[in-house]
Amino acid sequence: MRIEKAIVRHVEMPLKFRFRTSFGETTVKRFLLLELRSEGVSGWGECVAEEGPFFSPETVATASEMLRRFLLPLVVGRDVAGPEEFAGAARKVRGNRMAKGAVDAALWDLRARREGVSLARALGGTKEAVEVGVSLGIAPTVPELIANVRRHVEQGYRRIKLKIEPGLDVERVAAVRAEFPGIVLTVDANAAYGLADWKTLAALDAFGLDYIEQPLSHEDLVQHAELARRIETPICLDESIRSADDAEAAIELGAAKVINVKIGRVGGLTESLAIHRVAFASGIPLWCGGMLESGVGRAHNVAIASLAGFSRPGDTSSSSRYFDEDVVSPQLEATGGLMPVPKGPGSGVSIRHDVLAKVTDALEEFDA
Ligand code: OSB
Ligand code: MG
């Protein structure tokens, strides 16, 4: 595939809700969309780096710099066999996985579109629809939290995840569990605790959580393994898993019983497939995480979630939860907690250039 041109769009989309986590609050989603053009076909990738380096060390600004200086020169004006070749060439650039992930995803989309196959099938996905859950931010009060959970349970979401942080944890979970005894419930601390807090985390054992996501620091694999010996609730890792090697280490150490895969966090769909192989071989269930993506990234998430190893509900909920208008058509919507896997070529969605023009702040073009 000769890549003739790349376009990086700086996009800004207001979120319909305040999303508060232990590391910050998002009300407007600012991110990069990458378009790669080859012989009249465009492949699209979303870069999930956020404005600040609080979930990941990457930011919109660092990703845009990496794309411009080091990553797009590996593809623009070149004949690229596919995403695997790019992943090999991009190994010389350390880290910066979210920037790499955008290129990798765009190449997967481009190749599948050229071949007329769906991205889901190209990746080896088998499901017609994927089970989805919802990730609910830290609410100002318990009654507001309960109302938010109720709204999403009524919409049929298959798992409710609550963001927690020190001080807003055991009581919050107890209140939700008392109100909804039967739901599949999880929590996500986004690395807000230390091993010294293990008794608080052990207190969550009483509520039958499916798992607790990333309780400790993103660099604490050994500490997660120690925590796993002290509590009953299974540990799911998000921030700590940046690669298939990380996944292997975490599984080997007993630091993770479940893994959240985010395409951008691990550097793309190619690496996501490698994690799928590692986890599948060890019987470790996966699910697809979310980064409040637009329809571009959401479509890639749904495609990877269609693989058999993604056996727990993901965070890829309905686009209409997040945005009044999305940049793709059809909008990706779940009903009864099931999101259909698009069947069309590539990611199966097309760009709504009318909406894209409205939300694009700046545009960088790279020609051969
Ligand atoms: O930790 O899973 C997380 C959003 C941004 C950064 C980190 C996380 C999240 C979410 C939201 O939980 C998931 C979504 O609805 O896209
Ligand atoms: Mg998480």
XYZ file of C-alpha atoms and ligand atoms in Angstrom:
385
model
C 0.000 0.000 0.000
C 1.618 3.225 -1.102
C 0.763 5.865 1.489
C 0.476 9.125 -0.411
C -0.705 11.424 2.322
C -1.383 11.670 6.030
C -3.654 14.190 7.708
C -3.615 14.800 11.455
C -6.728 16.582 12.687
C -6.835 18.228 16.109
C -10.392 17.632 17.214
C -12.482 19.000 20.053
C -15.817 17.438 21.050
C -17.827 18.484 24.137
C -18.751 15.553 26.379
C -22.359 15.201 27.539
C -21.240 14.535 31.121
C -18.440 15.434 33.509
C -16.164 12.437 33.751
C -14.334 12.471 37.072
C -11.668 9.919 37.929
C -9.032 9.721 40.657
C -6.609 11.510 38.299
C -8.739 14.335 36.940
C -11.903 15.498 35.228
C -12.858 15.672 31.545
C -15.663 17.819 30.151
C -14.350 18.349 26.625
C -12.617 15.641 24.654
C -9.562 16.975 22.773
C -7.705 14.421 20.658
C -6.092 13.615 17.301
C -7.606 11.803 14.341
C -5.257 10.389 11.737
C -6.198 9.791 8.111
C -3.868 7.813 5.815
C -4.605 7.923 2.085
C -3.656 5.327 -0.488
C -4.985 5.084 -4.050
C -8.330 6.721 -3.330
C -8.970 4.883 -0.044
C -8.629 6.402 3.434
C -7.824 4.519 6.620
C -8.576 6.182 9.960
C -7.045 5.946 13.409
C -7.801 7.712 16.658
C -5.042 8.736 19.033
C -6.281 8.254 22.606
C -3.645 10.461 24.262
C -5.382 12.982 26.498
C -4.535 16.656 27.085
C -2.599 15.976 30.290
C -0.085 13.241 31.175
C -2.208 11.843 34.008
C -3.510 8.517 32.699
C -0.525 7.968 30.439
C 2.763 9.870 30.077
C 1.654 10.822 26.548
C -0.359 13.938 25.733
C -2.037 15.288 22.593
C 1.003 17.550 22.135
C 3.620 14.802 22.531
C 1.690 12.455 20.251
C 1.379 15.100 17.559
C 5.140 15.754 17.796
C 5.957 12.022 17.604
C 3.682 11.566 14.604
C 5.189 14.532 12.782
C 8.856 13.868 13.515
C 9.286 10.127 13.873
C 6.237 8.010 13.014
C 4.562 9.427 9.911
C 7.933 9.544 8.078
C 7.930 5.730 8.411
C 4.800 5.480 6.248
C 4.223 8.628 4.159
C 5.657 8.332 0.660
C 6.439 4.675 1.270
C 5.097 1.329 0.238
C 3.920 -0.275 3.463
C 2.904 -3.942 3.322
C 0.694 -3.512 6.372
C 0.486 -2.651 10.070
C 2.879 -5.471 11.020
C 5.629 -3.882 8.938
C 4.969 -0.502 10.553
C 5.026 -2.094 14.045
C 8.468 -3.540 13.236
C 9.850 -0.236 11.932
C 8.337 1.708 14.860
C 10.105 -0.474 17.436
C 13.130 1.826 17.253
C 10.959 4.586 18.753
C 10.607 3.874 22.462
C 7.266 4.195 24.223
C 4.850 6.700 22.676
C 2.392 3.877 22.184
C -0.713 6.010 21.760
C 0.925 7.863 18.867
C 2.009 4.536 17.328
C -1.432 3.070 17.975
C -3.097 5.694 15.791
C -0.866 4.782 12.820
C -1.278 1.046 13.399
C -5.071 1.348 13.635
C -5.258 3.493 10.483
C -3.175 0.924 8.575
C -5.415 -1.940 9.733
C -8.490 0.038 8.676
C -6.914 0.988 5.343
C -5.866 -2.575 4.475
C -9.246 -4.041 5.405
C -11.059 -1.377 3.357
C -8.844 -2.048 0.335
C -9.500 -5.768 0.647
C -13.229 -5.235 1.192
C -13.288 -7.180 4.470
C -14.458 -6.029 7.864
C -11.796 -5.073 10.379
C -13.365 -7.481 12.875
C -12.905 -10.437 10.490
C -9.433 -9.263 9.445
C -8.434 -9.399 13.119
C -9.947 -12.847 13.594
C -13.086 -11.710 15.389
C -15.990 -14.140 15.423
C -18.817 -12.412 17.300
C -21.746 -10.650 15.614
C -22.240 -8.394 18.636
C -20.211 -7.599 21.740
C -21.367 -7.259 25.323
C -20.859 -3.801 26.730
C -20.680 -2.262 30.168
C -20.371 1.289 31.315
C -17.718 3.219 33.245
C -19.263 5.767 35.621
C -17.220 8.674 36.927
C -16.957 9.643 40.589
C -20.296 11.274 41.449
C -20.662 14.359 43.679
C -23.056 12.532 46.043
C -24.336 9.008 46.758
C -27.907 9.755 45.555
C -26.500 11.048 42.250
C -24.376 7.914 41.928
C -27.365 5.638 42.576
C -29.460 7.525 40.011
C -26.674 7.235 37.431
C -26.273 3.503 38.054
C -30.054 3.016 37.780
C -30.209 4.852 34.460
C -27.533 2.621 32.967
C -28.861 -0.629 34.457
C -32.230 0.218 32.889
C -30.504 0.743 29.530
C -29.305 -2.847 29.731
C -25.556 -2.383 30.238
C -24.072 -5.753 31.186
C -21.585 -4.463 33.765
C -21.375 -1.312 35.833
C -17.920 0.019 36.699
C -17.554 2.679 39.352
C -14.567 4.973 39.523
C -13.223 5.125 43.067
C -10.502 6.986 44.962
C -9.337 6.994 48.582
C -12.233 8.216 50.745
C -14.846 7.617 48.052
C -14.690 3.850 47.923
C -16.129 1.345 50.424
C -19.207 3.390 51.375
C -19.966 4.187 47.732
C -19.692 0.547 46.662
C -21.749 -0.583 49.672
C -24.522 1.867 48.762
C -24.643 0.713 45.120
C -24.519 -2.974 46.039
C -27.346 -2.557 48.591
C -29.535 -0.942 45.922
C -28.595 -3.352 43.077
C -27.812 -6.770 44.603
C -27.799 -8.639 41.295
C -25.730 -6.510 38.912
C -22.247 -7.298 37.631
C -20.233 -4.616 39.431
C -16.561 -3.570 39.248
C -14.453 -0.637 40.437
C -11.550 1.253 38.853
C -9.070 3.150 41.049
C -6.778 4.386 38.254
C -3.715 3.666 40.398
C -4.867 5.789 43.338
C -3.869 3.387 46.135
C -0.659 2.011 47.603
C -0.059 -1.432 49.032
C -0.324 0.155 52.504
C -4.049 0.707 51.723
C -4.651 -3.018 51.298
C -7.156 -3.209 54.172
C -9.455 -0.718 52.456
C -9.224 -2.756 49.260
C -9.841 -5.981 51.236
C -13.011 -4.372 52.624
C -14.344 -4.361 49.040
C -14.302 -8.192 49.098
C -17.701 -8.040 50.836
C -19.467 -6.733 47.710
C -18.953 -9.515 45.181
C -17.103 -7.393 42.629
C -16.152 -9.083 39.370
C -12.731 -7.452 39.703
C -10.959 -4.347 40.925
C -9.220 -2.447 38.116
C -5.736 -0.959 38.538
C -5.760 -0.382 42.306
C -2.016 0.395 42.588
C 0.548 2.396 40.627
C 1.093 1.763 36.918
C 4.628 0.561 37.726
C 3.742 -1.773 40.613
C 3.463 -5.276 39.122
C 5.099 -6.959 42.125
C 2.944 -4.977 44.544
C -0.203 -5.980 42.611
C 0.872 -9.610 42.971
C 1.290 -9.096 46.727
C -2.100 -7.366 46.939
C -3.640 -10.315 45.083
C -2.473 -12.590 47.914
C -4.123 -10.339 50.511
C -7.558 -9.776 48.952
C -10.164 -12.070 47.379
C -11.447 -9.807 44.603
C -9.601 -10.566 41.346
C -7.312 -7.803 40.072
C -7.676 -6.440 36.534
C -4.812 -4.364 35.150
C -5.218 -1.388 32.827
C -2.384 1.216 33.091
C 0.237 -1.425 33.995
C -0.175 -3.357 30.726
C 1.604 -1.604 27.855
C 2.561 -4.663 25.795
C 2.260 -8.421 25.419
C 5.490 -8.710 27.447
C 3.852 -6.781 30.298
C 0.818 -9.070 30.046
C 3.025 -12.148 30.228
C 4.895 -10.782 33.263
C 1.688 -9.797 35.051
C 0.122 -13.208 34.462
C 3.299 -15.035 35.508
C 3.596 -12.981 38.711
C -0.080 -13.413 39.598
C -0.584 -9.646 39.366
C -3.597 -9.887 37.017
C -6.483 -12.324 36.741
C -8.218 -10.163 34.117
C -6.756 -7.713 31.582
C -8.244 -4.534 30.140
C -6.929 -4.049 26.589
C -6.867 -0.527 25.208
C -5.621 -0.402 21.643
C -3.845 2.931 22.091
C -2.314 2.129 25.480
C -0.523 -0.912 23.995
C 0.527 0.720 20.714
C -2.094 -0.612 18.331
C -4.158 -3.529 17.106
C -1.065 -5.568 16.208
C 0.105 -5.534 19.851
C -3.495 -6.070 21.040
C -3.515 -9.313 19.035
C -0.240 -10.353 20.694
C -1.827 -9.766 24.118
C -4.838 -11.775 22.981
C -2.547 -14.718 22.180
C -0.754 -14.529 25.547
C -3.982 -14.212 27.548
C -5.825 -16.868 25.558
C -3.025 -19.372 26.194
C -3.206 -18.684 29.953
C -7.003 -18.608 30.214
C -6.944 -14.968 31.331
C -10.134 -13.145 30.265
C -9.816 -9.845 28.394
C -12.131 -6.946 27.823
C -11.817 -3.849 25.718
C -11.338 -0.645 27.671
C -12.338 2.818 26.523
C -10.803 6.291 26.399
C -14.036 8.212 25.724
C -13.408 7.675 22.004
C -15.190 9.197 19.071
C -16.768 6.818 16.591
C -13.425 6.237 14.861
C -11.776 4.695 17.918
C -15.027 3.122 19.110
C -15.353 1.165 15.846
C -11.820 -0.203 16.291
C -12.646 -1.127 19.898
C -15.756 -3.033 18.850
C -13.749 -4.866 16.168
C -11.081 -6.114 18.602
C -13.755 -6.963 21.187
C -15.283 -9.364 18.635
C -12.396 -11.811 19.247
C -13.216 -14.808 21.429
C -10.725 -13.938 24.189
C -12.627 -10.714 24.915
C -15.011 -12.591 27.162
C -16.018 -9.824 29.604
C -18.175 -6.780 28.806
C -16.087 -3.831 27.574
C -16.232 -0.074 28.161
C -17.337 0.676 24.605
C -20.793 1.952 25.398
C -23.163 3.807 23.044
C -21.761 6.839 21.267
C -24.884 8.818 22.248
C -23.864 8.566 25.930
C -20.843 10.726 25.193
C -21.678 13.002 22.264
C -24.689 14.696 20.703
C -23.217 14.134 17.257
C -20.469 11.690 16.370
C -17.981 11.940 13.510
C -19.030 8.601 11.991
C -22.079 7.038 10.461
C -23.734 4.808 11.496
C -23.348 5.868 15.115
C -22.334 2.931 17.281
C -25.200 2.203 19.650
C -25.834 -0.686 22.018
C -29.238 -2.116 22.751
C -29.822 -4.313 25.756
C -26.090 -4.160 26.464
C -25.167 -5.579 23.061
C -23.270 -3.575 20.454
C -23.492 -4.947 16.895
C -20.113 -5.477 15.196
C -20.100 -3.465 11.935
C -19.945 -5.725 8.860
C -18.855 -3.229 6.197
C -15.289 -2.929 4.853
C -12.659 -1.753 7.333
C -14.001 -0.498 10.630
C -17.422 -0.471 8.952
C -18.227 3.179 9.627
C -17.825 6.164 7.343
C -16.642 9.600 8.299
C -19.242 12.348 8.536
C -17.214 15.133 6.980
C -19.911 17.694 7.880
C -19.503 16.932 11.591
C -15.726 16.522 11.313
C -15.375 20.003 9.809
C -17.267 21.490 12.767
C -15.122 19.790 15.432
C -11.706 20.180 13.763
C -9.578 22.935 15.336
C -6.433 22.504 13.286
C -5.149 20.244 10.558
C -1.652 19.138 9.631
C -0.982 17.622 6.207
C 1.951 15.394 5.326
C 2.596 14.711 1.652
C 4.972 12.329 0.013
O -9.236 3.903 33.364
O -10.558 2.954 32.063
C -10.028 3.992 32.432
C -11.358 6.980 30.457
C -10.214 7.721 30.303
C -9.054 7.281 30.873
C -9.024 6.082 31.594
C -10.164 5.309 31.749
C -11.356 5.789 31.184
C -12.630 5.108 31.362
C -13.732 5.477 30.407
O -12.874 4.345 32.270
C -14.186 4.391 29.543
C -15.063 4.913 28.435
O -16.261 5.070 28.665
O -14.556 5.175 27.320
Mg -9.119 1.841 33.861
